[in-house]
Coordinates of C-alpha atoms in Angstrom, one line a residue:
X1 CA -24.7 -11.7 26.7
X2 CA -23.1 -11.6 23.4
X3 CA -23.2 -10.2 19.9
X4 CA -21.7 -10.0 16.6
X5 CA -20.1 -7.2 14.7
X6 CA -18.9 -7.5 11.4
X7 CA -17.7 -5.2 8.3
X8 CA -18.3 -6.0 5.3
X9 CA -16.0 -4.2 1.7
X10 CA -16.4 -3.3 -1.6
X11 CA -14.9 -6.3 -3.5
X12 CA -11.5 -5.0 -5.4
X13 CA -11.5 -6.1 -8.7
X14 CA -9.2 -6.9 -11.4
X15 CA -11.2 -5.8 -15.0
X16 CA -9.6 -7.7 -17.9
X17 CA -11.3 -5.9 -21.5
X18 CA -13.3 -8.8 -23.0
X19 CA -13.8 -11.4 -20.0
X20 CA -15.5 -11.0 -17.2
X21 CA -14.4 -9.4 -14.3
X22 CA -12.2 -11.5 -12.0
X23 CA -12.8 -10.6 -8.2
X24 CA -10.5 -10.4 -5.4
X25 CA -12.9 -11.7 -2.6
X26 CA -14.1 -9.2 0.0
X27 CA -11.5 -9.2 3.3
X28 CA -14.5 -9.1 5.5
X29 CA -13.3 -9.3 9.4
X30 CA -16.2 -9.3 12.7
X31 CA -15.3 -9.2 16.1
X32 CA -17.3 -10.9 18.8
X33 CA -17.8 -10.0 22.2
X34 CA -18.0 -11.9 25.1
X35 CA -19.4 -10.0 27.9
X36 CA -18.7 -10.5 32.1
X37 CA -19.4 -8.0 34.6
X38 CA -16.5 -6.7 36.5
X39 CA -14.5 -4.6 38.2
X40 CA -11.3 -5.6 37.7
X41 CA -8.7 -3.9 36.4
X42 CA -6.3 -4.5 33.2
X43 CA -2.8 -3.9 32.8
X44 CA -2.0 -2.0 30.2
X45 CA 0.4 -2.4 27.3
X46 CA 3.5 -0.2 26.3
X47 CA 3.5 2.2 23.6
X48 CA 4.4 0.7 20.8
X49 CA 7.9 0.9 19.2
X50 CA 8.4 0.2 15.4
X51 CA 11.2 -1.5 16.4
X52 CA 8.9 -4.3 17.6
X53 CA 6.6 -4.7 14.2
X54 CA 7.0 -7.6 11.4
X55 CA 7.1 -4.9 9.1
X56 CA 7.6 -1.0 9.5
X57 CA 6.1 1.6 8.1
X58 CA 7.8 3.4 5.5
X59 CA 9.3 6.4 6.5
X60 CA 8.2 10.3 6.4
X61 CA 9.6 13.8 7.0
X62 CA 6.1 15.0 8.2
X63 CA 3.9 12.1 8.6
X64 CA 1.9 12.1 11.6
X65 CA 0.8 8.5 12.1
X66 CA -0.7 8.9 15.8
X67 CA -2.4 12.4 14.1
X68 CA -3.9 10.2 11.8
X69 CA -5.6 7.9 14.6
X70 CA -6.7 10.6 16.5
X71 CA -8.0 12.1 13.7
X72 CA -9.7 8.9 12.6
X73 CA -11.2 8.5 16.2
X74 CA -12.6 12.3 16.6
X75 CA -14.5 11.8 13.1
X76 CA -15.9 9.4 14.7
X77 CA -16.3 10.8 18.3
X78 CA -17.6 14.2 17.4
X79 CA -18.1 16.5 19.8
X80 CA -20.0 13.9 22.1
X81 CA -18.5 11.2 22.2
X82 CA -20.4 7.8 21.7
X83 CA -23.4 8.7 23.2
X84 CA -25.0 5.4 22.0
X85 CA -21.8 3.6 24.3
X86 CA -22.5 6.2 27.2
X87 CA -25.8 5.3 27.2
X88 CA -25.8 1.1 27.1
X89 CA -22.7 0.1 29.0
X90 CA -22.1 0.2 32.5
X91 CA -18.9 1.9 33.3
X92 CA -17.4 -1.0 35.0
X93 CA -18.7 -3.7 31.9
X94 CA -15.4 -5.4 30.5
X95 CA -15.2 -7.5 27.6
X96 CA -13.0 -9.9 25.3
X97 CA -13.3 -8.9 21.8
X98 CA -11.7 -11.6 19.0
X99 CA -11.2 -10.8 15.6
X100 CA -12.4 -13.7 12.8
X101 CA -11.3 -13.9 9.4
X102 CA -14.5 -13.8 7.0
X103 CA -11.9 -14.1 3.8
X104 CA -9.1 -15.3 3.3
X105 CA -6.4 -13.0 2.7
X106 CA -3.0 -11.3 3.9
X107 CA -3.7 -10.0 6.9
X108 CA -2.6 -6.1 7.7
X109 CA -3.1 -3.3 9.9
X110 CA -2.1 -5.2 13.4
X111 CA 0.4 -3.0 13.9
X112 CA -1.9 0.0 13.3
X113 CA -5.1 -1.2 15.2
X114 CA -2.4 -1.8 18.8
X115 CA -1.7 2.0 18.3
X116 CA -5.8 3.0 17.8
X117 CA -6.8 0.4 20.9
X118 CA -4.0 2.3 23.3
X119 CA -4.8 5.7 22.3
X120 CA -8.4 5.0 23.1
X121 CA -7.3 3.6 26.5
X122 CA -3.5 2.6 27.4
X123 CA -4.9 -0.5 30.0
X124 CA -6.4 -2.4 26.9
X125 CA -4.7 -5.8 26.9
X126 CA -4.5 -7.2 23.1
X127 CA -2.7 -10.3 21.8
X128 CA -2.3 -12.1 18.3
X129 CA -1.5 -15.5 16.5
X130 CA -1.0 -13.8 13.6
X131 CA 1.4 -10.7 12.2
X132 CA 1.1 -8.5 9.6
X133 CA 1.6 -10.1 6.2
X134 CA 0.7 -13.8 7.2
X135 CA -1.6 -15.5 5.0
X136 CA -5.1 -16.2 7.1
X137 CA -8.2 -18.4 6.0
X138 CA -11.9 -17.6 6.9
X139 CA -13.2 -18.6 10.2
X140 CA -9.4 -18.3 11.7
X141 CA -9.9 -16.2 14.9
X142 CA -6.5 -14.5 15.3
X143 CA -6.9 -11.7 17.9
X144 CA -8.4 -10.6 20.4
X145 CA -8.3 -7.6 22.8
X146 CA -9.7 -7.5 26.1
X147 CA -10.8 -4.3 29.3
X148 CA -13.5 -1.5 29.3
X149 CA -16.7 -2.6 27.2
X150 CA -17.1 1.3 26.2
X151 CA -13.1 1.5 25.3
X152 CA -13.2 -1.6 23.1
X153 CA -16.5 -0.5 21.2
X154 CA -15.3 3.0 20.8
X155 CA -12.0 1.6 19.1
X156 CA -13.6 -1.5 17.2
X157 CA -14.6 0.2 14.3
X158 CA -11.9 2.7 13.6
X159 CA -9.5 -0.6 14.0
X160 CA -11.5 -2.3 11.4
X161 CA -11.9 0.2 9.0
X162 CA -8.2 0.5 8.9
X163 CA -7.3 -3.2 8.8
X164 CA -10.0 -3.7 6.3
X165 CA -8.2 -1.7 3.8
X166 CA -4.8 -2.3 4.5
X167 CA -5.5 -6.4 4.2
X168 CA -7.6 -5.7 0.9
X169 CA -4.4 -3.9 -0.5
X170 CA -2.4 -6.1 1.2
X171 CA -4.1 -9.3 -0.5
X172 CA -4.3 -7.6 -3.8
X173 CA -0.6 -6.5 -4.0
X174 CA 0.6 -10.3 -3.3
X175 CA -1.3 -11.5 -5.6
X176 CA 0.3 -9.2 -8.6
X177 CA 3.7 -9.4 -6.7
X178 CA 3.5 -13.2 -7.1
X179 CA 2.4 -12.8 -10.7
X180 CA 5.0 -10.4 -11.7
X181 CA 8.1 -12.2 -9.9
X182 CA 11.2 -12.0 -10.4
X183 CA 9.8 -8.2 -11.6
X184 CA 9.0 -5.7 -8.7
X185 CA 5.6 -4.4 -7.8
X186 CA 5.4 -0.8 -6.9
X187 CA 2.2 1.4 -5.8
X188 CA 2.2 5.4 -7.4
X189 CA 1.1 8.7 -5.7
X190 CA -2.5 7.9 -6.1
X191 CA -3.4 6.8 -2.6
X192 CA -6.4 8.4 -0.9
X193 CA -5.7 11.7 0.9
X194 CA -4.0 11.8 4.6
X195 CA -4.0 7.7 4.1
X196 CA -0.7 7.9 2.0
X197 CA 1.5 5.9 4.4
X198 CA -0.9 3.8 5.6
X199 CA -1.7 2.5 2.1
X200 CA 1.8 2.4 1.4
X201 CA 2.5 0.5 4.4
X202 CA 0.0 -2.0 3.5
X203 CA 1.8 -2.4 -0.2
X204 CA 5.0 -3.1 1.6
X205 CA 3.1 -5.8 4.2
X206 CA 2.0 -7.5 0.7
X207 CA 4.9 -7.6 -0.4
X208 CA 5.2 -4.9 -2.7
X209 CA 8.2 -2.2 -2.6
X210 CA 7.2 1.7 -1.9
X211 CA 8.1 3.9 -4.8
X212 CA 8.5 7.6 -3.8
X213 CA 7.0 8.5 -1.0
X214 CA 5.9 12.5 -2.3
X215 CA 6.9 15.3 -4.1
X216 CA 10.4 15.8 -1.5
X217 CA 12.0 12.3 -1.9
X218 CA 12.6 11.3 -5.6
X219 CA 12.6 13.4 -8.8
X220 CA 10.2 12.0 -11.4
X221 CA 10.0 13.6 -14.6
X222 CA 6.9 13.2 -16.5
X223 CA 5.0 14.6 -19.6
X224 CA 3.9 17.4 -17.9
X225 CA 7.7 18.1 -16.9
X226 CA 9.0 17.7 -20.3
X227 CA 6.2 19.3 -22.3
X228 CA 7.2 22.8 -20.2
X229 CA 11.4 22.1 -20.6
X230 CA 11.2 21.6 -24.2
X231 CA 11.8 17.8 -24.4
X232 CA 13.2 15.4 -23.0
X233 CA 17.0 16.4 -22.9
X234 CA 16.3 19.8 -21.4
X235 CA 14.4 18.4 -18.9
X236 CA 17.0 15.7 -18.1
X237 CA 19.6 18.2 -18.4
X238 CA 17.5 20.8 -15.8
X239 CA 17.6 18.6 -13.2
X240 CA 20.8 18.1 -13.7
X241 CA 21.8 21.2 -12.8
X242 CA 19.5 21.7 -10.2
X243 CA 20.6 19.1 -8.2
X244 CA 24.7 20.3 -8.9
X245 CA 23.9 23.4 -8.1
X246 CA 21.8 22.7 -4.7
X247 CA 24.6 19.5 -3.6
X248 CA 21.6 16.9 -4.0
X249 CA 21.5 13.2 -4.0
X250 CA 18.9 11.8 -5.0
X251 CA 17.0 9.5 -7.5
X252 CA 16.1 10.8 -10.4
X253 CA 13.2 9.0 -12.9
X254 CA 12.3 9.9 -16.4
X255 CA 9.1 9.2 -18.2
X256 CA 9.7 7.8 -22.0
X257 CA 6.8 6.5 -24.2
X258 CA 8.5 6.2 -27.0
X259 CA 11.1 4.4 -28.8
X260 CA 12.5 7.8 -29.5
X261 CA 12.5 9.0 -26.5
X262 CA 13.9 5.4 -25.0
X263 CA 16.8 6.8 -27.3
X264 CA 17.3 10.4 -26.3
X265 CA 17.6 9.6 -22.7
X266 CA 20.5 7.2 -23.6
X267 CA 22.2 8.8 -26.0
X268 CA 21.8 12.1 -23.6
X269 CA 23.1 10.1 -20.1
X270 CA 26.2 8.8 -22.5
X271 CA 27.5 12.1 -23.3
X272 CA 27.0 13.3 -20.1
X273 CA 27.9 12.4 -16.1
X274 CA 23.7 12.6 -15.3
X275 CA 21.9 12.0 -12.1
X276 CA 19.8 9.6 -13.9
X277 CA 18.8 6.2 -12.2
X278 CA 15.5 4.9 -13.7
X279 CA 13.8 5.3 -17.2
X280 CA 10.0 4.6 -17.0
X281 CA 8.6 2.7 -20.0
X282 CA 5.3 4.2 -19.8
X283 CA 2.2 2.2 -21.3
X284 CA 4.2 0.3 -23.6
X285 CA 2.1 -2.8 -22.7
X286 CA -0.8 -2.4 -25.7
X287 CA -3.8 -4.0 -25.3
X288 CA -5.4 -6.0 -28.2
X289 CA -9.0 -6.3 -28.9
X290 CA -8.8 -10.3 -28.5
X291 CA -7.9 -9.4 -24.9
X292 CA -4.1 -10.1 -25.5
X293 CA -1.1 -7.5 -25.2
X294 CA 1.0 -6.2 -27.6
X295 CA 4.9 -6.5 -26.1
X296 CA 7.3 -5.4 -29.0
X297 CA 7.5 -2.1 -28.4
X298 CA 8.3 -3.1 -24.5
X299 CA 10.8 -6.0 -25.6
X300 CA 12.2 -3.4 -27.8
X301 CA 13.4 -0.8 -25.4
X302 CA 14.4 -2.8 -22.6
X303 CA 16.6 -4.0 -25.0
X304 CA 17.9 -0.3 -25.9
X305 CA 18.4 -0.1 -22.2
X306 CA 19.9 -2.9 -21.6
X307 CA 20.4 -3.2 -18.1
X308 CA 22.2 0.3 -18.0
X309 CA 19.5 2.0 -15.4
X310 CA 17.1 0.8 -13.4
X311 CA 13.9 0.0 -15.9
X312 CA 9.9 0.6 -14.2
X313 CA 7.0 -0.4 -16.4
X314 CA 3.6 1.4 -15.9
X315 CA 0.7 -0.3 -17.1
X316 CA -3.3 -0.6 -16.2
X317 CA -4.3 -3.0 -14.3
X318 CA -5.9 -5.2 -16.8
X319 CA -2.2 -5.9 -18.0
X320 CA -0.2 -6.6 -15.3
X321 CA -1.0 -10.1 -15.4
X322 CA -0.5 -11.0 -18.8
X323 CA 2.3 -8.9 -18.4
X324 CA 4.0 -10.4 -15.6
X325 CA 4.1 -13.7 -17.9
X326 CA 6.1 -11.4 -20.7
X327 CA 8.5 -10.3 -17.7
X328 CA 9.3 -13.7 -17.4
X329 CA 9.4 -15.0 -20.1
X330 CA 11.8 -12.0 -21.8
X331 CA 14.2 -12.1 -18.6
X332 CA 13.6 -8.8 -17.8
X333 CA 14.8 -8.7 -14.2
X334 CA 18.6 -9.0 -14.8
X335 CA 19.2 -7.0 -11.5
X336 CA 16.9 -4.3 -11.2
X337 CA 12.9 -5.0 -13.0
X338 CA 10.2 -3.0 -11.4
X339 CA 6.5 -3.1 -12.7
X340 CA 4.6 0.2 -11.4
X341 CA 0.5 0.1 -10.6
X342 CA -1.6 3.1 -12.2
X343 CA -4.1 1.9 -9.9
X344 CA -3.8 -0.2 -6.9
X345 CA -7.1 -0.6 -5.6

């Protein structure tokens, strides 16, 4: 006997203003089973140790990865379990599962999916061609896992639901990560809830590079933050003394999006000894109606700041680009050049 199972995505887009819509095509990855009836047993594999991956996840005070997969597995499970499983396959039914490329794309989430198989079941046997971040083409088989029909089924969807979306992210940060080099890509706060370092994970597989992780591990001063302090100074200034007062080290971003404001900061961090590492230029990238961008006011103040801090351009999507082309071609990355997503997928 055999069958086919296969998952098909959304397709992630890129929406420029005037043109069409250029598509990142769908990461789409099946598995096939091969069925024999048997008794045998499997040897199980290890739990796994980061140590051992092509690329680690980031890192996280709280974050409960193998929470995650069992939480991921009981949505699924219920409180019966698969009865469609417990019903169909024979409790000694083994199989061989391989996964097949449907897309081509970065491939991510092979990490991930050994943890789900060997919290469903430890004895689960799986082995790879491929690692996390290698470029694959459709119809490249590049996995496979093999034991209990019921433990593979159980697992096979939960392990592609996460690869799925970690290779779409994956795929769609290289792309804007080769576009924007020598410039940095960075992902934002805006991931999907409990799925932070997962996305993020898949961002650094890409090739992207994790800005802060929450609210604990960076200070980020925004609108909101300045709007309440008074301006820009005072809030500056604030955190400042927060930080002196409570003996902390850390890095500390400001929002600017103005010209003005490009010029408070400075003329604030050179009268004072400031925590200060990064000024965000935020939106500077304009968008013109003939489906160009406007970069003088961008050219302008990384010229004000001059290679003094760490510089981080936020844009839409639409711009980045365009965008990356202006990085380039302005010399922006003398050091330190990070270009920040408003929306990654």
């Amino acid at each position: 006997m055999s069958g086919i199972a296969s998952l098909s995505s959304s397709p992630i887009s890129l929406r420029s203003r005037a043109a069409p819509a250029p598509r990142l095509r769908r990461f789409v990855i099946s598995c096939r089973r091969t069925v024999r009836m048997s008794a045998a047993a499997t040897t199980g594999s290890p739990a796994l140790s980061f140590e051992g991956m092509a690329v680690k996840p980031p890192s996280h005070p709280t974050y409960d990865l193998e929470g995650v997969i069992k939480l991921a597995l009981a949505e699924d499970a219920g409180d019966r379990g698969d009865v469609t499983c417990m019903a169909t396959i024979p409790a000694d039914m083994e199989v061989e599962a391989h996964f097949l490329a449907k897309e081509d794309g970065v491939v991510a989430g092979i990490a991930l999916a050994e943890m789900v198989f060997h919290e469903v079941d430890p004895s689960l046997k799986v082995d790879w061609t491929k690692k996390d971040g290698d470029y694959i083409h459709k119809g490249l088989q590049f996995g496979r896992v093999s034991g209990r029909a019921y433990s593979v089924v159980v697992a096979e969807r939960v392990v592609l639901n996460f690869m799925q979306r970690m290779s779409g992210i994956a795929t769609l940060t290289k792309a804007m990560a080769d576009a924007a080099h020598p410039a940095r890509i960075l992902e934002t706060r805006k991931t999907a809830p409990v799925l932070r370092l997962v996305d993020k994970w898949a961002v650094l597989i890409g090739g992207g590079k994790n800005h802060r992780m929450g609210l604990f591990d960076m200070v980020m001063i925004k609108d909101n933050h300045i709007s309440i302090a008074g301006g820009v100074t005072n809030a500056i200034r604030s955190v400042d003394t927060y930080l002196k007062q409570n003996n902390l080290q850390m890095e500390v971003e400001v929002e600017t999006r103005t010209l003005e404001e490009v010029k408070e900061v400075l003329n604030y961090a050179s009268e004072t000894n400031t925590f200060l590492t990064r000024i965000m230029l935020d939106n500077m990238v304009v968008p013109l109606s003939n489906g160009d961008v406007d970069v003088s006011m961008l050219q302008e103040a990384v010229a004000l700041i001059n290679g003094k801090f760490d510089t981080e351009i936020s844009m839409q999507q639409c711009c980045i680009f365009k965008s990356a082309r202006v990085v380039r071609r302005l010399e922006m990355l003398f050091l330190k050049q990070y270009i920040e997503l408003d929306k990654l997928v």
